[in-house]
PDB file of C-alpha atoms in Angstrom:
ATOM      1  CA  UNK A   1       0.668  -7.789 -18.458  1.00 45.00           C
ATOM      2  CA  UNK A   2      -2.232  -9.807 -20.655  1.00 42.00           C
ATOM      3  CA  UNK A   3      -4.807  -6.203 -20.479  1.00 40.00           C
ATOM      4  CA  UNK A   4      -1.707  -3.806 -21.807  1.00 44.00           C
ATOM      5  CA  UNK A   5      -1.021  -6.635 -24.360  1.00 41.00           C
ATOM      6  CA  UNK A   6      -4.439  -6.390 -25.301  1.00 38.00           C
ATOM      7  CA  UNK A   7      -4.286  -2.762 -25.521  1.00 37.00           C
ATOM      8  CA  UNK A   8      -1.690  -2.251 -27.457  1.00 36.00           C
ATOM      9  CA  UNK A   9      -2.767  -4.527 -30.004  1.00 35.00           C
ATOM     10  CA  UNK A  10      -6.120  -3.355 -30.056  1.00 35.00           C
ATOM     11  CA  UNK A  11      -4.966   0.538 -30.941  1.00 35.00           C
ATOM     12  CA  UNK A  12      -2.510  -0.760 -33.478  1.00 39.00           C
ATOM     13  CA  UNK A  13       0.308   0.091 -31.311  1.00 40.00           C
ATOM     14  CA  UNK A  14       2.835  -2.592 -32.218  1.00 43.00           C
ATOM     15  CA  UNK A  15       2.324  -2.203 -35.944  1.00 43.00           C
ATOM     16  CA  UNK A  16       5.267  -0.541 -36.981  1.00 43.00           C
ATOM     17  CA  UNK A  17       7.655  -1.384 -34.471  1.00 47.00           C
ATOM     18  CA  UNK A  18       7.888  -3.240 -31.574  1.00 50.00           C
ATOM     19  CA  UNK A  19       5.543  -1.151 -28.621  1.00 45.00           C
ATOM     20  CA  UNK A  20       8.003  -0.707 -25.495  1.00 49.00           C
ATOM     21  CA  UNK A  21       5.169   1.334 -22.905  1.00 42.00           C
ATOM     22  CA  UNK A  22       7.980   2.483 -20.612  1.00 43.00           C
ATOM     23  CA  UNK A  23       9.399   4.359 -24.007  1.00 48.00           C
ATOM     24  CA  UNK A  24       6.347   5.450 -25.257  1.00 41.00           C
ATOM     25  CA  UNK A  25       3.872   5.980 -23.000  1.00 41.00           C
ATOM     26  CA  UNK A  26       4.639   9.994 -21.913  1.00 38.00           C
ATOM     27  CA  UNK A  27       3.186   9.557 -18.293  1.00 38.00           C
ATOM     28  CA  UNK A  28       5.739   6.811 -17.203  1.00 38.00           C
ATOM     29  CA  UNK A  29       8.314   9.117 -17.832  1.00 42.00           C
ATOM     30  CA  UNK A  30       7.243  11.789 -16.123  1.00 40.00           C
ATOM     31  CA  UNK A  31       6.541  10.787 -12.586  1.00 46.00           C
ATOM     32  CA  UNK A  32       6.112  13.716  -9.843  1.00 47.00           C
ATOM     33  CA  UNK A  33       9.456  14.833  -9.026  1.00 51.00           C
ATOM     34  CA  UNK A  34       7.612  15.938  -5.402  1.00 55.00           C
ATOM     35  CA  UNK A  35       7.276  13.708  -2.497  1.00 90.00           C
ATOM     36  CA  UNK A  36       4.273  12.563  -2.936  1.00 94.00           C
ATOM     37  CA  UNK A  37       2.969  13.232   0.438  1.00 93.00           C
ATOM     38  CA  UNK A  38       4.230  17.011  -0.162  1.00 94.00           C
ATOM     39  CA  UNK A  39       0.965  17.339  -2.751  1.00 94.00           C
ATOM     40  CA  UNK A  40      -2.119  18.940  -1.316  1.00 95.00           C
ATOM     41  CA  UNK A  41      -4.661  16.477  -1.464  1.00 95.00           C
ATOM     42  CA  UNK A  42      -6.352  17.620  -4.226  1.00 96.00           C
ATOM     43  CA  UNK A  43      -3.601  17.319  -6.857  1.00 94.00           C
ATOM     44  CA  UNK A  44      -2.431  13.899  -4.859  1.00 95.00           C
ATOM     45  CA  UNK A  45      -5.889  12.764  -5.847  1.00 96.00           C
ATOM     46  CA  UNK A  46      -5.729  14.156  -9.198  1.00 95.00           C
ATOM     47  CA  UNK A  47      -2.403  12.406  -9.530  1.00 94.00           C
ATOM     48  CA  UNK A  48      -3.599   9.040  -9.056  1.00 95.00           C
ATOM     49  CA  UNK A  49      -6.794   9.556 -11.582  1.00 96.00           C
ATOM     50  CA  UNK A  50      -4.469  10.270 -14.091  1.00 93.00           C
ATOM     51  CA  UNK A  51      -2.903   8.135 -17.507  1.00 91.00           C
ATOM     52  CA  UNK A  52       0.505   7.339 -15.534  1.00 87.00           C
ATOM     53  CA  UNK A  53       0.818   3.570 -13.231  1.00 88.00           C
ATOM     54  CA  UNK A  54       1.851   5.447 -10.724  1.00 85.00           C
ATOM     55  CA  UNK A  55       1.018   6.865  -7.700  1.00 92.00           C
ATOM     56  CA  UNK A  56      -1.272   3.109  -7.871  1.00 93.00           C
ATOM     57  CA  UNK A  57      -3.161   1.152  -4.813  1.00 95.00           C
ATOM     58  CA  UNK A  58      -0.479   0.469  -3.302  1.00 95.00           C
ATOM     59  CA  UNK A  59       0.247   3.790  -2.599  1.00 96.00           C
ATOM     60  CA  UNK A  60      -3.231   4.504  -1.793  1.00 97.00           C
ATOM     61  CA  UNK A  61      -3.560   1.172   0.177  1.00 98.00           C
ATOM     62  CA  UNK A  62      -0.885   3.164   2.400  1.00 98.00           C
ATOM     63  CA  UNK A  63      -2.712   6.311   2.542  1.00 98.00           C
ATOM     64  CA  UNK A  64      -5.529   4.447   3.503  1.00 98.00           C
ATOM     65  CA  UNK A  65      -3.807   3.100   6.594  1.00 98.00           C
ATOM     66  CA  UNK A  66      -2.071   6.241   7.399  1.00 98.00           C
ATOM     67  CA  UNK A  67      -5.445   7.540   8.026  1.00 98.00           C
ATOM     68  CA  UNK A  68      -6.897   4.969   9.799  1.00 98.00           C
ATOM     69  CA  UNK A  69      -3.800   5.389  11.945  1.00 98.00           C
ATOM     70  CA  UNK A  70      -4.319   8.825  12.394  1.00 98.00           C
ATOM     71  CA  UNK A  71      -8.019   8.269  13.501  1.00 98.00           C
ATOM     72  CA  UNK A  72      -7.042   5.671  15.921  1.00 98.00           C
ATOM     73  CA  UNK A  73      -4.829   8.518  17.345  1.00 98.00           C
ATOM     74  CA  UNK A  74      -6.998  10.900  17.289  1.00 98.00           C
ATOM     75  CA  UNK A  75      -9.738   8.725  19.179  1.00 98.00           C
ATOM     76  CA  UNK A  76      -7.068   8.105  21.925  1.00 98.00           C
ATOM     77  CA  UNK A  77      -6.290  11.962  22.264  1.00 97.00           C
ATOM     78  CA  UNK A  78      -9.746  12.483  22.752  1.00 97.00           C
ATOM     79  CA  UNK A  79     -10.265  10.254  25.537  1.00 97.00           C
ATOM     80  CA  UNK A  80      -7.437  10.950  27.366  1.00 96.00           C
ATOM     81  CA  UNK A  81      -8.701  14.306  29.970  1.00 95.00           C
ATOM     82  CA  UNK A  82     -12.307  13.115  29.900  1.00 95.00           C
ATOM     83  CA  UNK A  83     -14.246  12.233  32.572  1.00 96.00           C
ATOM     84  CA  UNK A  84     -15.050   8.672  33.257  1.00 95.00           C
ATOM     85  CA  UNK A  85     -12.080   7.359  31.502  1.00 96.00           C
ATOM     86  CA  UNK A  86      -9.179   7.587  33.706  1.00 96.00           C
ATOM     87  CA  UNK A  87      -8.487   4.399  33.921  1.00 95.00           C
ATOM     88  CA  UNK A  88      -7.631   4.751  30.150  1.00 95.00           C
ATOM     89  CA  UNK A  89      -5.745   7.721  30.707  1.00 96.00           C
ATOM     90  CA  UNK A  90      -2.182   5.868  30.385  1.00 97.00           C
ATOM     91  CA  UNK A  91      -2.962   3.162  28.200  1.00 97.00           C
ATOM     92  CA  UNK A  92      -4.506   5.666  25.135  1.00 97.00           C
ATOM     93  CA  UNK A  93      -1.725   8.148  25.800  1.00 97.00           C
ATOM     94  CA  UNK A  94       0.406   5.463  24.713  1.00 98.00           C
ATOM     95  CA  UNK A  95      -1.823   4.273  21.946  1.00 98.00           C
ATOM     96  CA  UNK A  96      -1.703   7.544  20.073  1.00 97.00           C
ATOM     97  CA  UNK A  97       2.209   8.084  20.484  1.00 97.00           C
ATOM     98  CA  UNK A  98       2.609   4.360  18.554  1.00 98.00           C
ATOM     99  CA  UNK A  99      -0.414   5.392  16.618  1.00 98.00           C
ATOM    100  CA  UNK A 100       1.193   8.666  15.424  1.00 98.00           C
ATOM    101  CA  UNK A 101       4.875   6.045  14.288  1.00 97.00           C
ATOM    102  CA  UNK A 102       2.634   3.978  12.516  1.00 98.00           C
ATOM    103  CA  UNK A 103       0.688   6.707  10.463  1.00 98.00           C
ATOM    104  CA  UNK A 104       4.109   8.557   9.603  1.00 97.00           C
ATOM    105  CA  UNK A 105       5.454   5.251   8.604  1.00 97.00           C
ATOM    106  CA  UNK A 106       2.744   4.528   6.294  1.00 97.00           C
ATOM    107  CA  UNK A 107       3.802   7.745   4.798  1.00 96.00           C
ATOM    108  CA  UNK A 108       6.888   7.300   4.309  1.00 96.00           C
ATOM    109  CA  UNK A 109       5.540   4.150   2.580  1.00 96.00           C
ATOM    110  CA  UNK A 110       3.310   6.092  -0.065  1.00 96.00           C
ATOM    111  CA  UNK A 111       6.562   7.690  -1.563  1.00 95.00           C
ATOM    112  CA  UNK A 112       8.384   3.909  -1.327  1.00 95.00           C
ATOM    113  CA  UNK A 113       5.627   2.091  -3.370  1.00 94.00           C
ATOM    114  CA  UNK A 114       5.604   4.673  -6.391  1.00 93.00           C
ATOM    115  CA  UNK A 115      10.074   4.654  -6.066  1.00 94.00           C
ATOM    116  CA  UNK A 116       9.814   0.684  -6.400  1.00 94.00           C
ATOM    117  CA  UNK A 117       7.594   0.884  -9.127  1.00 93.00           C
ATOM    118  CA  UNK A 118       9.812   3.409 -10.792  1.00 93.00           C
ATOM    119  CA  UNK A 119      12.753   1.793 -10.275  1.00 94.00           C
ATOM    120  CA  UNK A 120      10.948  -1.371 -11.897  1.00 95.00           C
ATOM    121  CA  UNK A 121      10.226   0.077 -14.834  1.00 94.00           C
ATOM    122  CA  UNK A 122      14.020   1.287 -15.322  1.00 95.00           C
ATOM    123  CA  UNK A 123      15.342  -2.213 -15.064  1.00 95.00           C
ATOM    124  CA  UNK A 124      13.128  -2.783 -17.501  1.00 94.00           C
ATOM    125  CA  UNK A 125      14.819  -0.340 -19.839  1.00 95.00           C
ATOM    126  CA  UNK A 126      18.359  -1.559 -19.241  1.00 96.00           C
ATOM    127  CA  UNK A 127      19.967  -2.932 -22.778  1.00 95.00           C
ATOM    128  CA  UNK A 128      19.727  -6.838 -23.362  1.00 95.00           C
ATOM    129  CA  UNK A 129      21.535  -7.186 -26.971  1.00 95.00           C
ATOM    130  CA  UNK A 130      24.073  -9.102 -25.841  1.00 96.00           C
ATOM    131  CA  UNK A 131      24.069 -13.066 -23.640  1.00 95.00           C
ATOM    132  CA  UNK A 132      25.900 -11.088 -20.604  1.00 96.00           C
ATOM    133  CA  UNK A 133      23.517  -8.324 -20.671  1.00 96.00           C
ATOM    134  CA  UNK A 134      20.465  -9.883 -20.673  1.00 96.00           C
ATOM    135  CA  UNK A 135      21.165 -12.159 -17.939  1.00 96.00           C
ATOM    136  CA  UNK A 136      22.409  -8.837 -15.992  1.00 97.00           C
ATOM    137  CA  UNK A 137      18.910  -7.618 -16.962  1.00 96.00           C
ATOM    138  CA  UNK A 138      16.375 -10.727 -15.979  1.00 96.00           C
ATOM    139  CA  UNK A 139      18.332 -10.779 -12.771  1.00 96.00           C
ATOM    140  CA  UNK A 140      18.097  -6.562 -11.952  1.00 96.00           C
ATOM    141  CA  UNK A 141      14.116  -7.295 -12.890  1.00 97.00           C
ATOM    142  CA  UNK A 142      14.100 -10.397 -10.033  1.00 96.00           C
ATOM    143  CA  UNK A 143      15.069  -8.011  -7.851  1.00 96.00           C
ATOM    144  CA  UNK A 144      13.081  -5.190  -8.771  1.00 96.00           C
ATOM    145  CA  UNK A 145       9.961  -6.962  -8.974  1.00 96.00           C
ATOM    146  CA  UNK A 146      11.325  -8.214  -4.950  1.00 96.00           C
ATOM    147  CA  UNK A 147      11.907  -4.847  -4.132  1.00 96.00           C
ATOM    148  CA  UNK A 148       8.258  -4.013  -5.752  1.00 96.00           C
ATOM    149  CA  UNK A 149       6.668  -6.413  -3.748  1.00 97.00           C
ATOM    150  CA  UNK A 150       8.759  -6.035   0.100  1.00 96.00           C
ATOM    151  CA  UNK A 151       7.602  -2.019   0.053  1.00 97.00           C
ATOM    152  CA  UNK A 152       3.318  -3.279  -0.114  1.00 97.00           C
ATOM    153  CA  UNK A 153       4.293  -6.335   2.533  1.00 98.00           C
ATOM    154  CA  UNK A 154       5.911  -4.123   4.853  1.00 98.00           C
ATOM    155  CA  UNK A 155       3.145  -1.348   4.390  1.00 98.00           C
ATOM    156  CA  UNK A 156       0.451  -4.131   5.140  1.00 98.00           C
ATOM    157  CA  UNK A 157       1.974  -4.968   8.181  1.00 98.00           C
ATOM    158  CA  UNK A 158       2.187  -1.485   9.152  1.00 98.00           C
ATOM    159  CA  UNK A 159      -1.706  -1.565   8.419  1.00 98.00           C
ATOM    160  CA  UNK A 160      -2.531  -4.598  10.712  1.00 98.00           C
ATOM    161  CA  UNK A 161      -1.060  -2.541  13.424  1.00 98.00           C
ATOM    162  CA  UNK A 162      -2.949   0.108  12.924  1.00 98.00           C
ATOM    163  CA  UNK A 163      -5.775  -1.780  12.934  1.00 98.00           C
ATOM    164  CA  UNK A 164      -5.650  -3.289  16.219  1.00 98.00           C
ATOM    165  CA  UNK A 165      -5.198  -0.057  17.353  1.00 98.00           C
ATOM    166  CA  UNK A 166      -8.264   1.356  15.568  1.00 98.00           C
ATOM    167  CA  UNK A 167      -9.550  -1.774  17.767  1.00 98.00           C
ATOM    168  CA  UNK A 168      -8.710  -0.850  20.854  1.00 97.00           C
ATOM    169  CA  UNK A 169      -9.722   2.240  20.378  1.00 97.00           C
ATOM    170  CA  UNK A 170     -12.767   0.837  19.315  1.00 96.00           C
ATOM    171  CA  UNK A 171     -13.190  -0.759  22.869  1.00 96.00           C
ATOM    172  CA  UNK A 172     -11.097   1.395  25.321  1.00 95.00           C
ATOM    173  CA  UNK A 173     -11.375   4.923  23.942  1.00 96.00           C
ATOM    174  CA  UNK A 174     -14.121   7.380  24.224  1.00 96.00           C
ATOM    175  CA  UNK A 175     -17.511   5.972  23.331  1.00 95.00           C
ATOM    176  CA  UNK A 176     -18.776   9.902  21.754  1.00 95.00           C
ATOM    177  CA  UNK A 177     -15.795   8.709  18.574  1.00 96.00           C
ATOM    178  CA  UNK A 178     -16.891   5.612  18.168  1.00 95.00           C
ATOM    179  CA  UNK A 179     -18.141   6.356  14.660  1.00 96.00           C
ATOM    180  CA  UNK A 180     -14.441   7.390  14.136  1.00 97.00           C
ATOM    181  CA  UNK A 181     -12.552   4.258  15.908  1.00 97.00           C
ATOM    182  CA  UNK A 182     -15.270   2.230  13.294  1.00 97.00           C
ATOM    183  CA  UNK A 183     -13.738   4.307  10.318  1.00 98.00           C
ATOM    184  CA  UNK A 184     -10.497   3.795  11.409  1.00 98.00           C
ATOM    185  CA  UNK A 185     -10.630   0.296  11.320  1.00 98.00           C
ATOM    186  CA  UNK A 186     -12.448  -0.642   7.985  1.00 98.00           C
ATOM    187  CA  UNK A 187      -9.554   2.335   6.814  1.00 98.00           C
ATOM    188  CA  UNK A 188      -6.795   0.078   8.016  1.00 98.00           C
ATOM    189  CA  UNK A 189      -8.333  -2.873   6.932  1.00 98.00           C
ATOM    190  CA  UNK A 190      -8.374  -1.596   3.432  1.00 98.00           C
ATOM    191  CA  UNK A 191      -4.864  -0.547   3.826  1.00 98.00           C
ATOM    192  CA  UNK A 192      -3.565  -4.402   4.214  1.00 98.00           C
ATOM    193  CA  UNK A 193      -6.192  -5.581   1.837  1.00 98.00           C
ATOM    194  CA  UNK A 194      -5.136  -3.198  -0.677  1.00 98.00           C
ATOM    195  CA  UNK A 195      -1.119  -3.299   0.247  1.00 98.00           C
ATOM    196  CA  UNK A 196      -1.238  -7.527   0.147  1.00 98.00           C
ATOM    197  CA  UNK A 197      -3.439  -7.174  -3.668  1.00 98.00           C
ATOM    198  CA  UNK A 198      -0.014  -5.525  -5.073  1.00 97.00           C
ATOM    199  CA  UNK A 199       2.181  -7.679  -3.392  1.00 97.00           C
ATOM    200  CA  UNK A 200       0.444 -10.605  -5.153  1.00 97.00           C
ATOM    201  CA  UNK A 201      -0.102  -9.138  -8.453  1.00 96.00           C
ATOM    202  CA  UNK A 202       4.030  -8.719  -8.199  1.00 96.00           C
ATOM    203  CA  UNK A 203       4.610 -12.445  -6.721  1.00 97.00           C
ATOM    204  CA  UNK A 204       3.374 -13.709 -10.082  1.00 96.00           C
ATOM    205  CA  UNK A 205       6.601 -12.320 -11.919  1.00 96.00           C
ATOM    206  CA  UNK A 206       9.131 -13.315  -9.240  1.00 97.00           C
ATOM    207  CA  UNK A 207      10.559 -16.949 -10.815  1.00 96.00           C
ATOM    208  CA  UNK A 208      11.953 -18.108  -7.049  1.00 96.00           C
ATOM    209  CA  UNK A 209       9.448 -21.054  -6.222  1.00 96.00           C
ATOM    210  CA  UNK A 210      10.463 -20.755  -2.551  1.00 97.00           C
ATOM    211  CA  UNK A 211      10.498 -17.110  -1.913  1.00 96.00           C
ATOM    212  CA  UNK A 212       6.975 -17.303  -3.972  1.00 97.00           C
ATOM    213  CA  UNK A 213       5.605 -20.080  -1.287  1.00 97.00           C
ATOM    214  CA  UNK A 214       6.832 -18.479   1.677  1.00 97.00           C
ATOM    215  CA  UNK A 215       5.270 -14.808   0.566  1.00 97.00           C
ATOM    216  CA  UNK A 216       2.317 -16.716  -0.163  1.00 98.00           C
ATOM    217  CA  UNK A 217       1.533 -17.975   3.261  1.00 98.00           C
ATOM    218  CA  UNK A 218       2.304 -14.675   4.718  1.00 98.00           C
ATOM    219  CA  UNK A 219      -0.054 -13.445   2.837  1.00 98.00           C
ATOM    220  CA  UNK A 220      -2.516 -15.562   3.680  1.00 98.00           C
ATOM    221  CA  UNK A 221      -1.987 -15.157   7.420  1.00 98.00           C
ATOM    222  CA  UNK A 222      -2.075 -11.452   7.633  1.00 98.00           C
ATOM    223  CA  UNK A 223      -5.528 -11.135   5.368  1.00 98.00           C
ATOM    224  CA  UNK A 224      -7.578 -14.125   8.061  1.00 98.00           C
ATOM    225  CA  UNK A 225      -5.489 -12.344  10.865  1.00 98.00           C
ATOM    226  CA  UNK A 226      -7.326  -8.705   9.680  1.00 98.00           C
ATOM    227  CA  UNK A 227     -10.359  -9.977   8.774  1.00 98.00           C
ATOM    228  CA  UNK A 228     -11.260 -11.369  12.332  1.00 98.00           C
ATOM    229  CA  UNK A 229      -9.673  -8.133  13.839  1.00 98.00           C
ATOM    230  CA  UNK A 230     -12.154  -6.359  11.202  1.00 97.00           C
ATOM    231  CA  UNK A 231     -14.595  -8.355  12.436  1.00 97.00           C
ATOM    232  CA  UNK A 232     -14.423  -7.953  15.604  1.00 97.00           C
ATOM    233  CA  UNK A 233     -14.590  -4.158  15.715  1.00 97.00           C
ATOM    234  CA  UNK A 234     -17.651  -3.955  13.704  1.00 96.00           C
ATOM    235  CA  UNK A 235     -19.266  -5.836  16.646  1.00 96.00           C
ATOM    236  CA  UNK A 236     -18.057  -3.530  18.682  1.00 95.00           C
ATOM    237  CA  UNK A 237     -19.321  -0.802  16.460  1.00 94.00           C
ATOM    238  CA  UNK A 238     -22.494  -2.456  16.025  1.00 92.00           C
ATOM    239  CA  UNK A 239     -22.988  -1.929  19.651  1.00 92.00           C
ATOM    240  CA  UNK A 240     -22.095   1.378  20.310  1.00 90.00           C
ATOM    241  CA  UNK A 241     -23.942   2.800  17.523  1.00 90.00           C
ATOM    242  CA  UNK A 242     -27.127   1.360  18.536  1.00 84.00           C
ATOM    243  CA  UNK A 243     -29.580   3.531  20.116  1.00 58.00           C
TER     244      UNK A 243
END
């Protein structure tokens, strides 16, 4: 990328030979072997803060959505069995179950996003000494970028569902947990936006114009939908938290 190129030149890393970050930067070669979601929260946060490019924004976006879904489930669970919410018991029970499933899927996306990035880096290391090798490498790189797009797009859709569930929890759930429903919605919305940013940054490298056009339209549609739901929840929050 342009920023990487500038960094390489400013540090003089390309003066003796061509500088390939995938080969030269030690953090690129030593990504965490254990699943990210098996780490303690402290270790995960430390890993994100390191020089290694993964886990990065895609994994963090998925985790944000997972936390939003988890909070939506919590609000639903705190509604079931509470006096005054009898008419909502059945739906809140269903909502909790669905939110738990969305949460679990997004937790898998945390690792899938990093795996897709690492797989893409591996394609960059493919040999390119002959025309045949160059053609095969280029095709593999294009496939790698599409995989690096598919994962966050799937995560964005899951985060969108978490956002919708958060809205319902805010509207029908235990009012004593209104702030939790609001945080759930904001975390889920962050997940949508963050995942879509990762779609777009990888989409720049794809050569298939038809694919790019369709994906851009899908991104724009999800963004508008997410903003509408977010604004609806914030309006509900304003009413719930007054006084």
